[in-house]
Coordinates of C-alpha atoms and ligand atoms in Angstrom, one line a residue:
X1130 CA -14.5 2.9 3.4
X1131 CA -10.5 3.2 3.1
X1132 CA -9.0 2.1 6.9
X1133 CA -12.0 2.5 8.1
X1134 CA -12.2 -1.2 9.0
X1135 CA -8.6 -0.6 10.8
X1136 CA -10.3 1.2 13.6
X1137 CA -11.1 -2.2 15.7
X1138 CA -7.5 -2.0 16.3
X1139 CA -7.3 1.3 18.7
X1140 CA -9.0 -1.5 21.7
X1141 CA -6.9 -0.5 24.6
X1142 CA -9.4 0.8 26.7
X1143 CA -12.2 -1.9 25.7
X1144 CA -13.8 -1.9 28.7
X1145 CA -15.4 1.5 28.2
X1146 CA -17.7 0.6 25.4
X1147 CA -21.4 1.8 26.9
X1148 CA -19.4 5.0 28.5
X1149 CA -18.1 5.0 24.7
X1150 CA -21.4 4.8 23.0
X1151 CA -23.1 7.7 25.1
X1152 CA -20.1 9.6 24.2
X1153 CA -20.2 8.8 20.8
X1154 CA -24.1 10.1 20.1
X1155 CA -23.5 13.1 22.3
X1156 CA -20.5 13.8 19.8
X1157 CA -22.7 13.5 16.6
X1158 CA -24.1 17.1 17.2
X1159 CA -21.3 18.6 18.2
X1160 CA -19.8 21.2 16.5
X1161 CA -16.8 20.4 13.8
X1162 CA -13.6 19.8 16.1
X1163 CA -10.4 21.7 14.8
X1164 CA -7.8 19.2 13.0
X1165 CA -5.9 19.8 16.3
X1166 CA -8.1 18.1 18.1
X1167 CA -8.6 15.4 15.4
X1168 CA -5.0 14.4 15.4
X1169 CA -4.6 14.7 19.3
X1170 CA -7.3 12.3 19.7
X1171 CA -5.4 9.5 17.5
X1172 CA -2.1 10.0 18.9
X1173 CA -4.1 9.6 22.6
X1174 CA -5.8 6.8 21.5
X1175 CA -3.3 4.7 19.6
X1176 CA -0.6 5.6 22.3
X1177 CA -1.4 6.1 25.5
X1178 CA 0.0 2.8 26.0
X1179 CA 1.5 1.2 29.5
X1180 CA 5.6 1.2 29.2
X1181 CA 6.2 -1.8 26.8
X1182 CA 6.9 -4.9 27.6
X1183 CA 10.3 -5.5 25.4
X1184 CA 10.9 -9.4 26.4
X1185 CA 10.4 -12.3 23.4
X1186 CA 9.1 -10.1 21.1
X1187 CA 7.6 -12.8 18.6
X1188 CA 5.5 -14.2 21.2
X1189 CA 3.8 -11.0 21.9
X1190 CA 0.3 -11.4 22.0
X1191 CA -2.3 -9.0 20.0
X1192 CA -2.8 -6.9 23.0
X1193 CA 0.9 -6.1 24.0
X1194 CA 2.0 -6.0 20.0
X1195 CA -0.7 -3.2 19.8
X1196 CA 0.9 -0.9 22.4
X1197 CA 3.6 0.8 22.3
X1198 CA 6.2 3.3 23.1
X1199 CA 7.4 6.0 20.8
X1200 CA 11.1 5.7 19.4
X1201 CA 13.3 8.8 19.9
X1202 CA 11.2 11.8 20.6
X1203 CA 8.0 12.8 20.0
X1204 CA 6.6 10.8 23.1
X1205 CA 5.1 13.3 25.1
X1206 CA 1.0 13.2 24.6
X1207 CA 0.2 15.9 27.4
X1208 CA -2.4 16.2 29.0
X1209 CA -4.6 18.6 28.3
X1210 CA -4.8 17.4 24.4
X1211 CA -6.0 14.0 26.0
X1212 CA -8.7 16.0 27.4
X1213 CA -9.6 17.8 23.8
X1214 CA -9.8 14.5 22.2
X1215 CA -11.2 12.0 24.8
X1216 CA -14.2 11.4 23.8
X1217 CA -13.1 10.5 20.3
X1218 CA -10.7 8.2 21.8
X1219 CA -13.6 6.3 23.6
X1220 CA -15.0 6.5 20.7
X1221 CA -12.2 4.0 18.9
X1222 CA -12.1 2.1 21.6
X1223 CA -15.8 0.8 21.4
X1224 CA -15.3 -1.0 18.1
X1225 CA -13.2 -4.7 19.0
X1226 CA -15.7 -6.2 21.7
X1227 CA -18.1 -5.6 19.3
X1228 CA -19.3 -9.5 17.8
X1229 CA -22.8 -9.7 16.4
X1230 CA -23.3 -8.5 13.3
X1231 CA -25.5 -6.0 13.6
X1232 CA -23.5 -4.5 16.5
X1233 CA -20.9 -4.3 14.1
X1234 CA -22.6 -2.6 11.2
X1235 CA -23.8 0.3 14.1
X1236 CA -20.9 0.9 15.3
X1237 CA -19.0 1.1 12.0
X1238 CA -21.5 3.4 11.0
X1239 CA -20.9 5.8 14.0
X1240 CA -17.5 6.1 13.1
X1241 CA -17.7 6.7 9.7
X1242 CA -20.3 10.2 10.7
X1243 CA -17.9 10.5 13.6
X1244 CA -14.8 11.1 11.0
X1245 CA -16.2 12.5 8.3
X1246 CA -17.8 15.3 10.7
X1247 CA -13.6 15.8 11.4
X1248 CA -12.1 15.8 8.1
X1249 CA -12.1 19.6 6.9
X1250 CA -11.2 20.6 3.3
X1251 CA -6.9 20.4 3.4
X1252 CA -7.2 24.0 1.5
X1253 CA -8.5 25.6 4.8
X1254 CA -7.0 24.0 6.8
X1255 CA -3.9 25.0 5.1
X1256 CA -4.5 28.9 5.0
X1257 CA -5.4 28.5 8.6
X1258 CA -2.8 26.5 10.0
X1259 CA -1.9 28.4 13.0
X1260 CA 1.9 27.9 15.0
X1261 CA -0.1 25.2 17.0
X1262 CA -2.3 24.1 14.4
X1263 CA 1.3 23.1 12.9
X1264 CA 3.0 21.7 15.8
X1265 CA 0.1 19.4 16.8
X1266 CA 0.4 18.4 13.3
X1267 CA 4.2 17.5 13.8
X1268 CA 3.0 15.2 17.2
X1269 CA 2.5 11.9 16.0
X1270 CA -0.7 9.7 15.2
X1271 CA 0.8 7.0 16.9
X1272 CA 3.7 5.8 18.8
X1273 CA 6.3 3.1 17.2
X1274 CA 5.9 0.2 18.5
X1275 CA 9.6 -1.2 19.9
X1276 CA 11.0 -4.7 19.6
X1277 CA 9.0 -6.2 16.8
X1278 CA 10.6 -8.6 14.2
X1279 CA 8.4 -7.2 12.0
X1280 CA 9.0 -3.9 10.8
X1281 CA 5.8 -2.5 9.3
X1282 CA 5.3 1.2 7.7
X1283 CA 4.3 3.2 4.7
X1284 CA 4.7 4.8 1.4
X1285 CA 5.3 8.3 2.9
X1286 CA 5.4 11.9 1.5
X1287 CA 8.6 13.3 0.7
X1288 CA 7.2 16.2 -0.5
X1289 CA 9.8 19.3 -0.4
X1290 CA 13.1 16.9 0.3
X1291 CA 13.8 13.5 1.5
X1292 CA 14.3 14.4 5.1
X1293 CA 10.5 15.0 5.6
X1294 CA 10.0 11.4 4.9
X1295 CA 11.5 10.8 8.2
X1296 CA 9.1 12.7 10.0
X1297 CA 6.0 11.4 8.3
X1298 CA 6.6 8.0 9.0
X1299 CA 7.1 8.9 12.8
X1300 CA 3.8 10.6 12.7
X1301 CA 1.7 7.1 11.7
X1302 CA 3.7 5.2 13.9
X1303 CA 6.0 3.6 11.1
X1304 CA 8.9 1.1 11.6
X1305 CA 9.8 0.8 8.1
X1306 CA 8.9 3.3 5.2
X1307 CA 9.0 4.0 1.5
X1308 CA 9.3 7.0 -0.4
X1309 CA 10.1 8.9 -3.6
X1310 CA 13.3 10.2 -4.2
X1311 CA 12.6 12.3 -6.9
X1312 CA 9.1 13.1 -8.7
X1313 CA 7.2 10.7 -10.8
X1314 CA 5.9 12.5 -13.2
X1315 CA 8.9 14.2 -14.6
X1316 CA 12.6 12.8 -16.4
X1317 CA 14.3 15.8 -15.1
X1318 CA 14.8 16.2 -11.5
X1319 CA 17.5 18.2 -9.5
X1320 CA 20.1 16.6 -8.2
X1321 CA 19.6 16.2 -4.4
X1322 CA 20.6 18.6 -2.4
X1323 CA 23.6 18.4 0.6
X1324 CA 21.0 19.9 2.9
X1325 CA 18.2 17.2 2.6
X1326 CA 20.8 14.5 2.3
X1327 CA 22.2 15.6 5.7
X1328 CA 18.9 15.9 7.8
X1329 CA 17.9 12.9 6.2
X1330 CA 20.4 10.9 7.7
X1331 CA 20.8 13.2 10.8
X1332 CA 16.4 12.3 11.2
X1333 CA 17.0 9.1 10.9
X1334 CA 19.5 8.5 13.5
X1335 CA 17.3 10.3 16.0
X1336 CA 14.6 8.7 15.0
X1337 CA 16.4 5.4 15.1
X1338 CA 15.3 4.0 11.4
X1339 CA 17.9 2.0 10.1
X1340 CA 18.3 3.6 6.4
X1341 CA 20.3 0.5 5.6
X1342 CA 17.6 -2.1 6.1
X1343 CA 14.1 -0.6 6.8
X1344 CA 13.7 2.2 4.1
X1345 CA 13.0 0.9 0.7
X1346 CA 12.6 3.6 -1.6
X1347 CA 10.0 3.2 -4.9
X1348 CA 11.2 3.9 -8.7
X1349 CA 10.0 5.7 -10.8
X1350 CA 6.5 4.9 -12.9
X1351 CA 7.4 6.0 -15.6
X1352 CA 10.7 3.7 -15.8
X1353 CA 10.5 0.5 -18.0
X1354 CA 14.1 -1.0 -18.1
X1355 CA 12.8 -3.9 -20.2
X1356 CA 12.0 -1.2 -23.1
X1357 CA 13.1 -2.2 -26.7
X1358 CA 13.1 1.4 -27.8
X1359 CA 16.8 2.3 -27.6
X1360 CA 16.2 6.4 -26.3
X1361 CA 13.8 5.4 -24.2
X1362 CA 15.9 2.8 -22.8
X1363 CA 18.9 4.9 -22.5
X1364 CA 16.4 7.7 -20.6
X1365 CA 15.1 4.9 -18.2
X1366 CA 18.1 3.7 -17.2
X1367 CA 20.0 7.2 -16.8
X1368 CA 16.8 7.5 -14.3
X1369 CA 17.1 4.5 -12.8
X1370 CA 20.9 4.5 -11.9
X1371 CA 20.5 7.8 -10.9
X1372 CA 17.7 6.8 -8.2
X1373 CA 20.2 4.1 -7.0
X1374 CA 22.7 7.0 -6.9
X1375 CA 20.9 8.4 -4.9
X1376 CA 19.8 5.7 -2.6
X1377 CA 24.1 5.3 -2.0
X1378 CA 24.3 8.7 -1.1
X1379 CA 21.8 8.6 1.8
X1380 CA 22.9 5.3 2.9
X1381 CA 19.4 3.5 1.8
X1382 CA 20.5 0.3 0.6
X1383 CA 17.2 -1.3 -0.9
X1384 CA 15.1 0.0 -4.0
X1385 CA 11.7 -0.8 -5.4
X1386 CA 10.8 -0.6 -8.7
X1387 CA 8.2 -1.6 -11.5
X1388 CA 10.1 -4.8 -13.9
X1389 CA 8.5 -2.7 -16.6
X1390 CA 6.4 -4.2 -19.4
X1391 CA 7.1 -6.4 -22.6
X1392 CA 4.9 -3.6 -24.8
X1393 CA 5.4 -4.9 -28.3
X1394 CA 8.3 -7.3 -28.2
X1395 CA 8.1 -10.9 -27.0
X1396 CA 9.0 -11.8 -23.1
X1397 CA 12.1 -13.4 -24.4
X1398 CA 14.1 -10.1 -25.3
X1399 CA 12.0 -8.1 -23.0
X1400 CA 13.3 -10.3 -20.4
X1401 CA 17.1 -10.2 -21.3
X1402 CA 17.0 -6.5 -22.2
X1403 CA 15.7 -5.6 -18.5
X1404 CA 18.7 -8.4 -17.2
X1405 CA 20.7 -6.6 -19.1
X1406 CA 20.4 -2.9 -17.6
X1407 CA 20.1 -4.7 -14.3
X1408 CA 23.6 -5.6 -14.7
X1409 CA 24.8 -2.5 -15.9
X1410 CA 23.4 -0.2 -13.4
X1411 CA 24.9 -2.9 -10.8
X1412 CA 28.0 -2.7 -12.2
X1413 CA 28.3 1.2 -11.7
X1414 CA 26.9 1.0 -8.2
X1415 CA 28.4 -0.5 -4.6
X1416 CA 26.0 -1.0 -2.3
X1417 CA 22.3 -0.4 -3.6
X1418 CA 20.0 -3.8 -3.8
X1419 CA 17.5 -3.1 -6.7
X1420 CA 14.8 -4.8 -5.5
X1421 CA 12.1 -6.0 -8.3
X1422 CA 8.3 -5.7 -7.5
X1423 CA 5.9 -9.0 -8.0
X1424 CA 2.9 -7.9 -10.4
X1425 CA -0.6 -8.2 -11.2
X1426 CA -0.1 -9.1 -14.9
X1427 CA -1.9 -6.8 -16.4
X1428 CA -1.1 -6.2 -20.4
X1429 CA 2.4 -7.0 -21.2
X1430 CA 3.4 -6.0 -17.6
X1431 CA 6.5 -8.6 -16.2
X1432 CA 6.7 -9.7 -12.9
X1433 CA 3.0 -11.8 -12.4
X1434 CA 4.1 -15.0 -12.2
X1435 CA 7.0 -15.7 -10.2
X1436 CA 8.9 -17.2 -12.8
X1437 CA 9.6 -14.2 -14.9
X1438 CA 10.9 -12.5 -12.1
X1439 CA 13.7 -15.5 -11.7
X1440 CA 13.9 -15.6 -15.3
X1441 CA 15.6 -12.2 -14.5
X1442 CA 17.6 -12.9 -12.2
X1443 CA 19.1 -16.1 -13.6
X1444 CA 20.1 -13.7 -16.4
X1445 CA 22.0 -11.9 -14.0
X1446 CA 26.1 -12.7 -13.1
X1447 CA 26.3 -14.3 -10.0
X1448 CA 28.7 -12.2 -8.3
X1449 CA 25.4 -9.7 -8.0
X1450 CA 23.1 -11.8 -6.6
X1451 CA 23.5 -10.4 -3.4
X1452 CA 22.8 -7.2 -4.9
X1453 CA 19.3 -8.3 -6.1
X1454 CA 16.3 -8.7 -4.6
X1455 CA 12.6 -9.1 -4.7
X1456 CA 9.5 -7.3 -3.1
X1457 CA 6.2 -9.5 -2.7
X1458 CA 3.1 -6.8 -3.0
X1459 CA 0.4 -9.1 -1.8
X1460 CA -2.4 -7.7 -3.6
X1461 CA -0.6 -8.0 -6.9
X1462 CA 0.7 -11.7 -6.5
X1463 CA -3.2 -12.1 -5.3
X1464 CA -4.5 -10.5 -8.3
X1465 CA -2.1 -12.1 -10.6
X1466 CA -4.0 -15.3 -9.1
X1467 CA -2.1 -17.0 -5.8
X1468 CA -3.8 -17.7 -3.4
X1469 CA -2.6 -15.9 -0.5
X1470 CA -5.6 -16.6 1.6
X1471 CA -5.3 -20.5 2.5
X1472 CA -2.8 -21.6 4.7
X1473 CA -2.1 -23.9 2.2
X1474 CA -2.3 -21.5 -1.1
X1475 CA 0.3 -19.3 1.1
X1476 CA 2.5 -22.3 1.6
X1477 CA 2.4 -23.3 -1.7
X1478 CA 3.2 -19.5 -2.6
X1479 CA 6.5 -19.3 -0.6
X1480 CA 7.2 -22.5 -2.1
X1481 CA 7.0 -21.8 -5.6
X1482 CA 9.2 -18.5 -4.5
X1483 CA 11.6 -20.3 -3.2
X1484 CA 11.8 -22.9 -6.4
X1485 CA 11.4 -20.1 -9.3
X1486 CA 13.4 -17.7 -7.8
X1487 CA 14.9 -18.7 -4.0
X1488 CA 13.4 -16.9 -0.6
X1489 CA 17.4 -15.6 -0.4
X1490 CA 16.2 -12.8 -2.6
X1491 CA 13.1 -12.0 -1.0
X1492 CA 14.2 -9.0 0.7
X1493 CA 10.9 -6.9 1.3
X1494 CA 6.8 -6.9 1.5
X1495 CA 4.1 -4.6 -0.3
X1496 CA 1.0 -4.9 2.3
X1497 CA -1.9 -4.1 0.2
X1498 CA -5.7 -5.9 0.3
X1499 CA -7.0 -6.0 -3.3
X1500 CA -10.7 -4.6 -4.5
X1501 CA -10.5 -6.8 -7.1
X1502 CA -10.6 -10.4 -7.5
X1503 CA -7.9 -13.5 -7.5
X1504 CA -7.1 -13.5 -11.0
X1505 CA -8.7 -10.6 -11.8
X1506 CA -5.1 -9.0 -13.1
X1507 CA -6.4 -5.6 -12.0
X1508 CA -4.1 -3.3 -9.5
X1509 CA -6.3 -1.8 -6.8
X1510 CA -5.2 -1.2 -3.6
X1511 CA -7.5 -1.8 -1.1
X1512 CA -7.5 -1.1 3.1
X1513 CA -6.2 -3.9 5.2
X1514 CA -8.7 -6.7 5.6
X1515 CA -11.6 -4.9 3.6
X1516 CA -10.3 -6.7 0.1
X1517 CA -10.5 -10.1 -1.4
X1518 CA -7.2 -11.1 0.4
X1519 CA -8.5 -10.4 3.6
X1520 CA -7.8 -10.3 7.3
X1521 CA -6.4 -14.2 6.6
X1522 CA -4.1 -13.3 4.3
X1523 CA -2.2 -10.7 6.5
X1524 CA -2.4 -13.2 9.3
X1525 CA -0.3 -15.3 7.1
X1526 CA 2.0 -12.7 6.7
X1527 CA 2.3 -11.3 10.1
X1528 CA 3.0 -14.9 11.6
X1529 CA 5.7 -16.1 8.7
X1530 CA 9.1 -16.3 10.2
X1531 CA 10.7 -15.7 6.6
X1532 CA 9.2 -12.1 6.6
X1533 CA 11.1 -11.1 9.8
X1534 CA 13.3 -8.4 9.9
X1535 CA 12.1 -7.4 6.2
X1536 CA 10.6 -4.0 5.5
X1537 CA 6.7 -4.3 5.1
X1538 CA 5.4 -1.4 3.3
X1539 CA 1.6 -0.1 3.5
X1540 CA 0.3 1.5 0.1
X1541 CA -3.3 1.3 0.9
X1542 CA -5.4 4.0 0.2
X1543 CA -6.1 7.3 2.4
X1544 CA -7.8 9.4 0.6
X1545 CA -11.5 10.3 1.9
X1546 CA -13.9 11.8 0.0
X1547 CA -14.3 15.6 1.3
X1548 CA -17.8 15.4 3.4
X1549 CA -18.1 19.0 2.4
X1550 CA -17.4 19.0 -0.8
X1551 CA -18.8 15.9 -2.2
X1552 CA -22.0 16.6 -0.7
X1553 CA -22.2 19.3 -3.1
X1554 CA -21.9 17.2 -6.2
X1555 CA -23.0 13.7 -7.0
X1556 CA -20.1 11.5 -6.5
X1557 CA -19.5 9.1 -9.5
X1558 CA -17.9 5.6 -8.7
X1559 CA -14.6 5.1 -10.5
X1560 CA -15.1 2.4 -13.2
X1561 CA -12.7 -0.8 -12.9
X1562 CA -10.8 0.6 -15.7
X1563 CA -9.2 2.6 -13.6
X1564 CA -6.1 0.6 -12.7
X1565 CA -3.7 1.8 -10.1
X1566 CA -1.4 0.9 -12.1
X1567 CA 1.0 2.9 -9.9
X1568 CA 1.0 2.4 -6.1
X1569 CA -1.1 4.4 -3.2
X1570 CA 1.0 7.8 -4.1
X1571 CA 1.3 9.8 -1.0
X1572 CA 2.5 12.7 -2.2
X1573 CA 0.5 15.6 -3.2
X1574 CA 0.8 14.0 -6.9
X1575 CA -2.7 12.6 -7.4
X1576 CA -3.1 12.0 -11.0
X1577 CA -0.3 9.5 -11.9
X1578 CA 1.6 8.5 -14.7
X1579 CA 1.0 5.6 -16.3
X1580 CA 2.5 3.1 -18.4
X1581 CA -0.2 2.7 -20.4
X1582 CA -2.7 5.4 -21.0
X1583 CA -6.5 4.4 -20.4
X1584 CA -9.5 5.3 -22.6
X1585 CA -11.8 6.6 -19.8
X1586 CA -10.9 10.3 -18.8
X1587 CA -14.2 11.5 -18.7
X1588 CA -15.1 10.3 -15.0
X1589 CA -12.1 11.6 -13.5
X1590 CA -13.7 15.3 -13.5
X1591 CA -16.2 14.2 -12.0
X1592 CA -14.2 12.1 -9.0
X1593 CA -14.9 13.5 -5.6
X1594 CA -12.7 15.9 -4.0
X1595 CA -10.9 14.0 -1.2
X1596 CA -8.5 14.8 1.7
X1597 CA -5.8 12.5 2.9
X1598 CA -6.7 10.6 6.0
X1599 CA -3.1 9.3 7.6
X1600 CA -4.9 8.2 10.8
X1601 CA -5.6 5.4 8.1
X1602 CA -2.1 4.1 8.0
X1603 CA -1.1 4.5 12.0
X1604 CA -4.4 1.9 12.5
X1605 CA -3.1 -0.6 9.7
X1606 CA -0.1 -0.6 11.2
X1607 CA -1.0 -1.6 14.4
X1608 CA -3.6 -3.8 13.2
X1609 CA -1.1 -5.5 11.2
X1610 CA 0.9 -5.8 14.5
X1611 CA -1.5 -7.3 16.8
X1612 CA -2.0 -10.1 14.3
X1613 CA 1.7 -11.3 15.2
X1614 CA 0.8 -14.5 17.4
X1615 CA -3.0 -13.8 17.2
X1616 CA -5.1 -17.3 17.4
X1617 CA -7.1 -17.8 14.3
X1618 CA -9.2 -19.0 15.9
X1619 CA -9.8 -17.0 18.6
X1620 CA -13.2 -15.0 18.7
X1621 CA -10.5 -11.7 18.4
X1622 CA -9.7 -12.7 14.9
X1623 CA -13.0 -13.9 14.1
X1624 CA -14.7 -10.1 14.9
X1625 CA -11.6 -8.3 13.4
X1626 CA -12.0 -10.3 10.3
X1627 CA -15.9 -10.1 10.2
X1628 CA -16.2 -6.1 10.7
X1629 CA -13.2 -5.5 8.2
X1630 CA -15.0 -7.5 5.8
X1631 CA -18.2 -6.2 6.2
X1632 CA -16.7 -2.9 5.7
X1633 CA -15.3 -3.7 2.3
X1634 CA -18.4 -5.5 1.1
X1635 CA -19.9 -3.2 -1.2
X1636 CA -16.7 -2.8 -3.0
X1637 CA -16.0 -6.1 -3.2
X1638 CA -18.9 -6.6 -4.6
X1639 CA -18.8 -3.8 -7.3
X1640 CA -15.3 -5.2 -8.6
X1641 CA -16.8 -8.6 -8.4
X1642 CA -19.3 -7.4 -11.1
X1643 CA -16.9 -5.5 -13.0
X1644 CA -14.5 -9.0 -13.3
X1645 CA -17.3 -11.2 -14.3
X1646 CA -18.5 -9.0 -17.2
X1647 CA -15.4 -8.4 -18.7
X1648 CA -15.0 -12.5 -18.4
X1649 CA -18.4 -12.3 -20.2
X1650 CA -17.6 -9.3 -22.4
X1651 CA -14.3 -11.6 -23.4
X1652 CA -16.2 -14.3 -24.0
X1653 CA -18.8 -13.2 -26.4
X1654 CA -15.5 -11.7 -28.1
X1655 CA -13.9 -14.8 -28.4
X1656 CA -17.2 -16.8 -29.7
X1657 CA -17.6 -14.2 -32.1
X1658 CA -14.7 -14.5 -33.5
X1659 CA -14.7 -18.2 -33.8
X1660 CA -18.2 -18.1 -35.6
X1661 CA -16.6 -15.3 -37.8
X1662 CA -13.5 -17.5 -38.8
X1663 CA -16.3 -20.5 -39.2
X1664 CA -18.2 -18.6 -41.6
X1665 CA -15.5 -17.2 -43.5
X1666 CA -14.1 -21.0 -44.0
X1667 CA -17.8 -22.4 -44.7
X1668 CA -17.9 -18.9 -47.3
X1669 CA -15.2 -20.0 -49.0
X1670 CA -15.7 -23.3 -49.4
X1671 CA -19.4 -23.0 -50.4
X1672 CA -17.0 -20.4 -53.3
X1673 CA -15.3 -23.0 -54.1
X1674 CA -17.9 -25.1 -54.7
X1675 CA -19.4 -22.4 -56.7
X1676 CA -16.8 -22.2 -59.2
X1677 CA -16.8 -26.2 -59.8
Ligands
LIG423 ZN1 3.6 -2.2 -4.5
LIG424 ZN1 -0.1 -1.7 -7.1

């Protein structure tokens, strides 16, 4: 299900769709291709673009704002791996022109046994990984696309150093990217290292990604600056200034992170505590913006409305404010409950930004679609257009002039289940209590840290064994792009939307359940609990009567 709905956006070659659809039931028996292949097939697809056109970027229609050229190197495609992977790039190509429904659900279908034939456990792949093997993995999914105002990417691995997050953003086509500077799951890191800082910023000037405005690195998890405990306060901060340390040192000037949680204190000195280390770390710092997430409200967690978050700010002296900044993540403002879907809800949400906290700090974008409802307070990530937000709401996004030049950040799942082996075991659907609390982690860190931990470990033993998919992110992305200046209207939209939606429907569906029976659940709670304190009044006054 994850990005699988993307794949309406690799239409270049839409004209070949019967050609495609021979090609794609020949493939179907075909023996497993290599990753190789896999890769090379993606990178054909999503690139072999005409030369770009680089005039009036903003008016660029879907069609144009879905090619591209690669920046820097990496361009060359030859041609022989075109030939490898050719018939899986007809394959993509089939799904846009695509409009009835059941035409949709066919070819959907296809793709799915298509992909899953390709994805191979990482293990083996690993042990096998030939010198070519590893080269065609360096060649990139997908070309950048030049001259956009909109600078869309995602949360890459920086797994062993920095500098590699450079690289695995070219791979997916990226013009903006996140990252971890140090690991999640641990206090103590090393300090970074000369080396990585050096090829980080020698990467990115080759690769032409502006560290200054375009990277936004993500804090820690387990970080709560708004903590009352006074150790773990002191440990959180010592974390967090040394992440914008860090961020100084490699010339990133915006930085994510978490407002943290109230946990047992009231908002009110939760609030002024996390203004207060705000101020602090901004004090002992230059040129870093920390830049505060919008949340889904879940628990204690600060940051759902948009109010706290300027109640924060306000709390900070004024001669920082250009040092602050906020990050809208679109499935958590949507789960939180605005309506980010309506042209008018979305209106009415940049409005309410701009009076609780002012659009002059909105300085960067979480692009997520949400499995759960509006409302819902629940954190899960789900594939562009295949959520409750849907297609609409990233429309919205992709065609507000206020987002321009800001760095939009992808954190939507790619892990897959592993065709080989989850067919071995039955695969057990993760209950809603599973929050992601945490964002889509892309580094090889799948169990996550959480602020809170959750009853239900039992299931997680039984989760499927998955493989990351990052073919997922390089179609987002230029999904996301073709929406700039796409007609709502326009029977484009309409199929995009319909297909991505009809991919997510059974998990939509699932959360829907899982929303309305905790309402239920809460409730009965609440009823009880009313009757109780009923009785317990009518008990003792039917005692005091007694006594008369
Ligand atoms: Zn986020
Ligand atoms: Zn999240």
């Amino acid at each position: 299900m994850p990005g699988r709905g993307s794949d309406p956006v690799s239409t270049n070659g839409s004209k070949k769709r019967a050609a495609a659809d021979e090609t794609l039931e020949g493939n179907s028996s075909s023996p497993r291709r290599s990753k190789r292949t896999r890769q090379s097939a993606n990178t054909a697809s999503l690139a072999d673009a005409d030369a770009l056109e680089n005039d009036e970027p903003k008016k660029r229609t879907k069609r144009v704002a879905a090619k591209g050229t690669a920046v820097g190197s990496n361009t060359s495609t030859d041609v022989k791996v075109e030939q490898e992977g050719s018939s899986l790039v007809k394959a993509q190509t089939t799904r846009v022109t695509e409009d009835t429904g059941d035409a949709v659900k066919i070819s959907v279908k296809k793709e799915i046994e298509i992909e899953e034939e390709e994805i191979q456990p990482k293990k083996a792949t690993k042990k096998r990984a030939s010198k070519e093997e590893k080269a065609a993995e360096m060649e990139p999914l997908a070309a950048r696309t030049k001259g956009l105002q909109m600078f869309i990417g995602a949360h890459v691995s920086a797994a062993k150093g920095v500098q590699n997050s450079v690289i695995n953003s070219v791979h997916i086509g990226g013009n903006a990217f996140a990252l971890f500077l140090k690991s999640q799951r641990k206090w103590d890191n090393p300090p970074l290292q000369d080396e990585h800082r050096e090829q980080f910023q020698k990467f990115c000037l080759e690769q032409q990604y502006d560290a200054a405005k375009y990277i936004l690195p993500h804090g820690s998890y387990l970080v709560n600056l708004a903590q009352g405990d006074k150790a773990k306060a002191k440990q959180a901060y010592d974390s967090f200034v040394d992440d914008l340390k860090r961020c100084e040192q490699l010339g990133i000037r915006l930085y994510n992170f978490h407002p943290g949680a109230v946990i047992q204190s009231t908002l009110e000195s939760a609030t002024s505590r996390l203004a207060q280390a705000l101020t602090k770390a901004l004090s002992v710092t230059s040129t870093v913006t920390p830049v505060l997430e919008t949340m889904c409200g879940h628990g204690t967690t600060i940051g759902g409305p948009l109010s706290e978050i300027g109640a924060v700010i306000s709390q900070i002296p004024k001669e920082y404010h250009s040092r602050i900044g906020v990050c809208v993540d679109t499935c958590h403002s949507f789960a939180y409950g605005y309506d980010l879907i309506s042209t008018e809800g979305f209106k009415a949400f940049m409005q309410e930004f701009d009076d609780k906290i002012g659009l002059q700090f909105l300085r960067a974008l979480h692009l997520n679609d949400s499995k759960a409802p509006r409302g819902s307070k629940r954190d899960l990530h789900a594939n562009i257009g295949t959520g409750f937000l849907g297609l609409r709401a990233f429309h919205n996004v992709m065609n507000e002039e206020r987002f321009q030049g800001l760095p939009m950040i992808l954190e939507t799942p790619i892990d897959r289940p592993n065709p080989v082996l989850a067919n071995m075991s039955q695969v057990k659907e993760t209950p809603e209590e599973e929050d992601q609390d945490s964002e889509q982690e892309s580094d090889s860190i799948k169990k996550k840290q959480k602020k809170t931990p959750k009853k239900k470990p039992s299931s997680s033993s039984k989760a499927p064994p998955t493989v990351e998919d990052k073919t997922v992110w390089a179609r987002e992305i230029k999904l996301l792009e073709s929406l700039i200046g796409m007609d709502l209207e326009s029977p484009e939209f309409r199929s995009l939307e319909a297909q991505l939606s009809e991919v997510g429907r059974a998990e939509r569906e699932k959360h829907q359940g899982f929303y309305e029976k905790r309402l239920e659940t809460e409730a009965k709670k609440k009823k009880k609990e009313l009757e109780k304190g009923q009785k317990s009044l009518a008990d003792m006054f039917q005692a005091k009567k007694g006594t008369k």
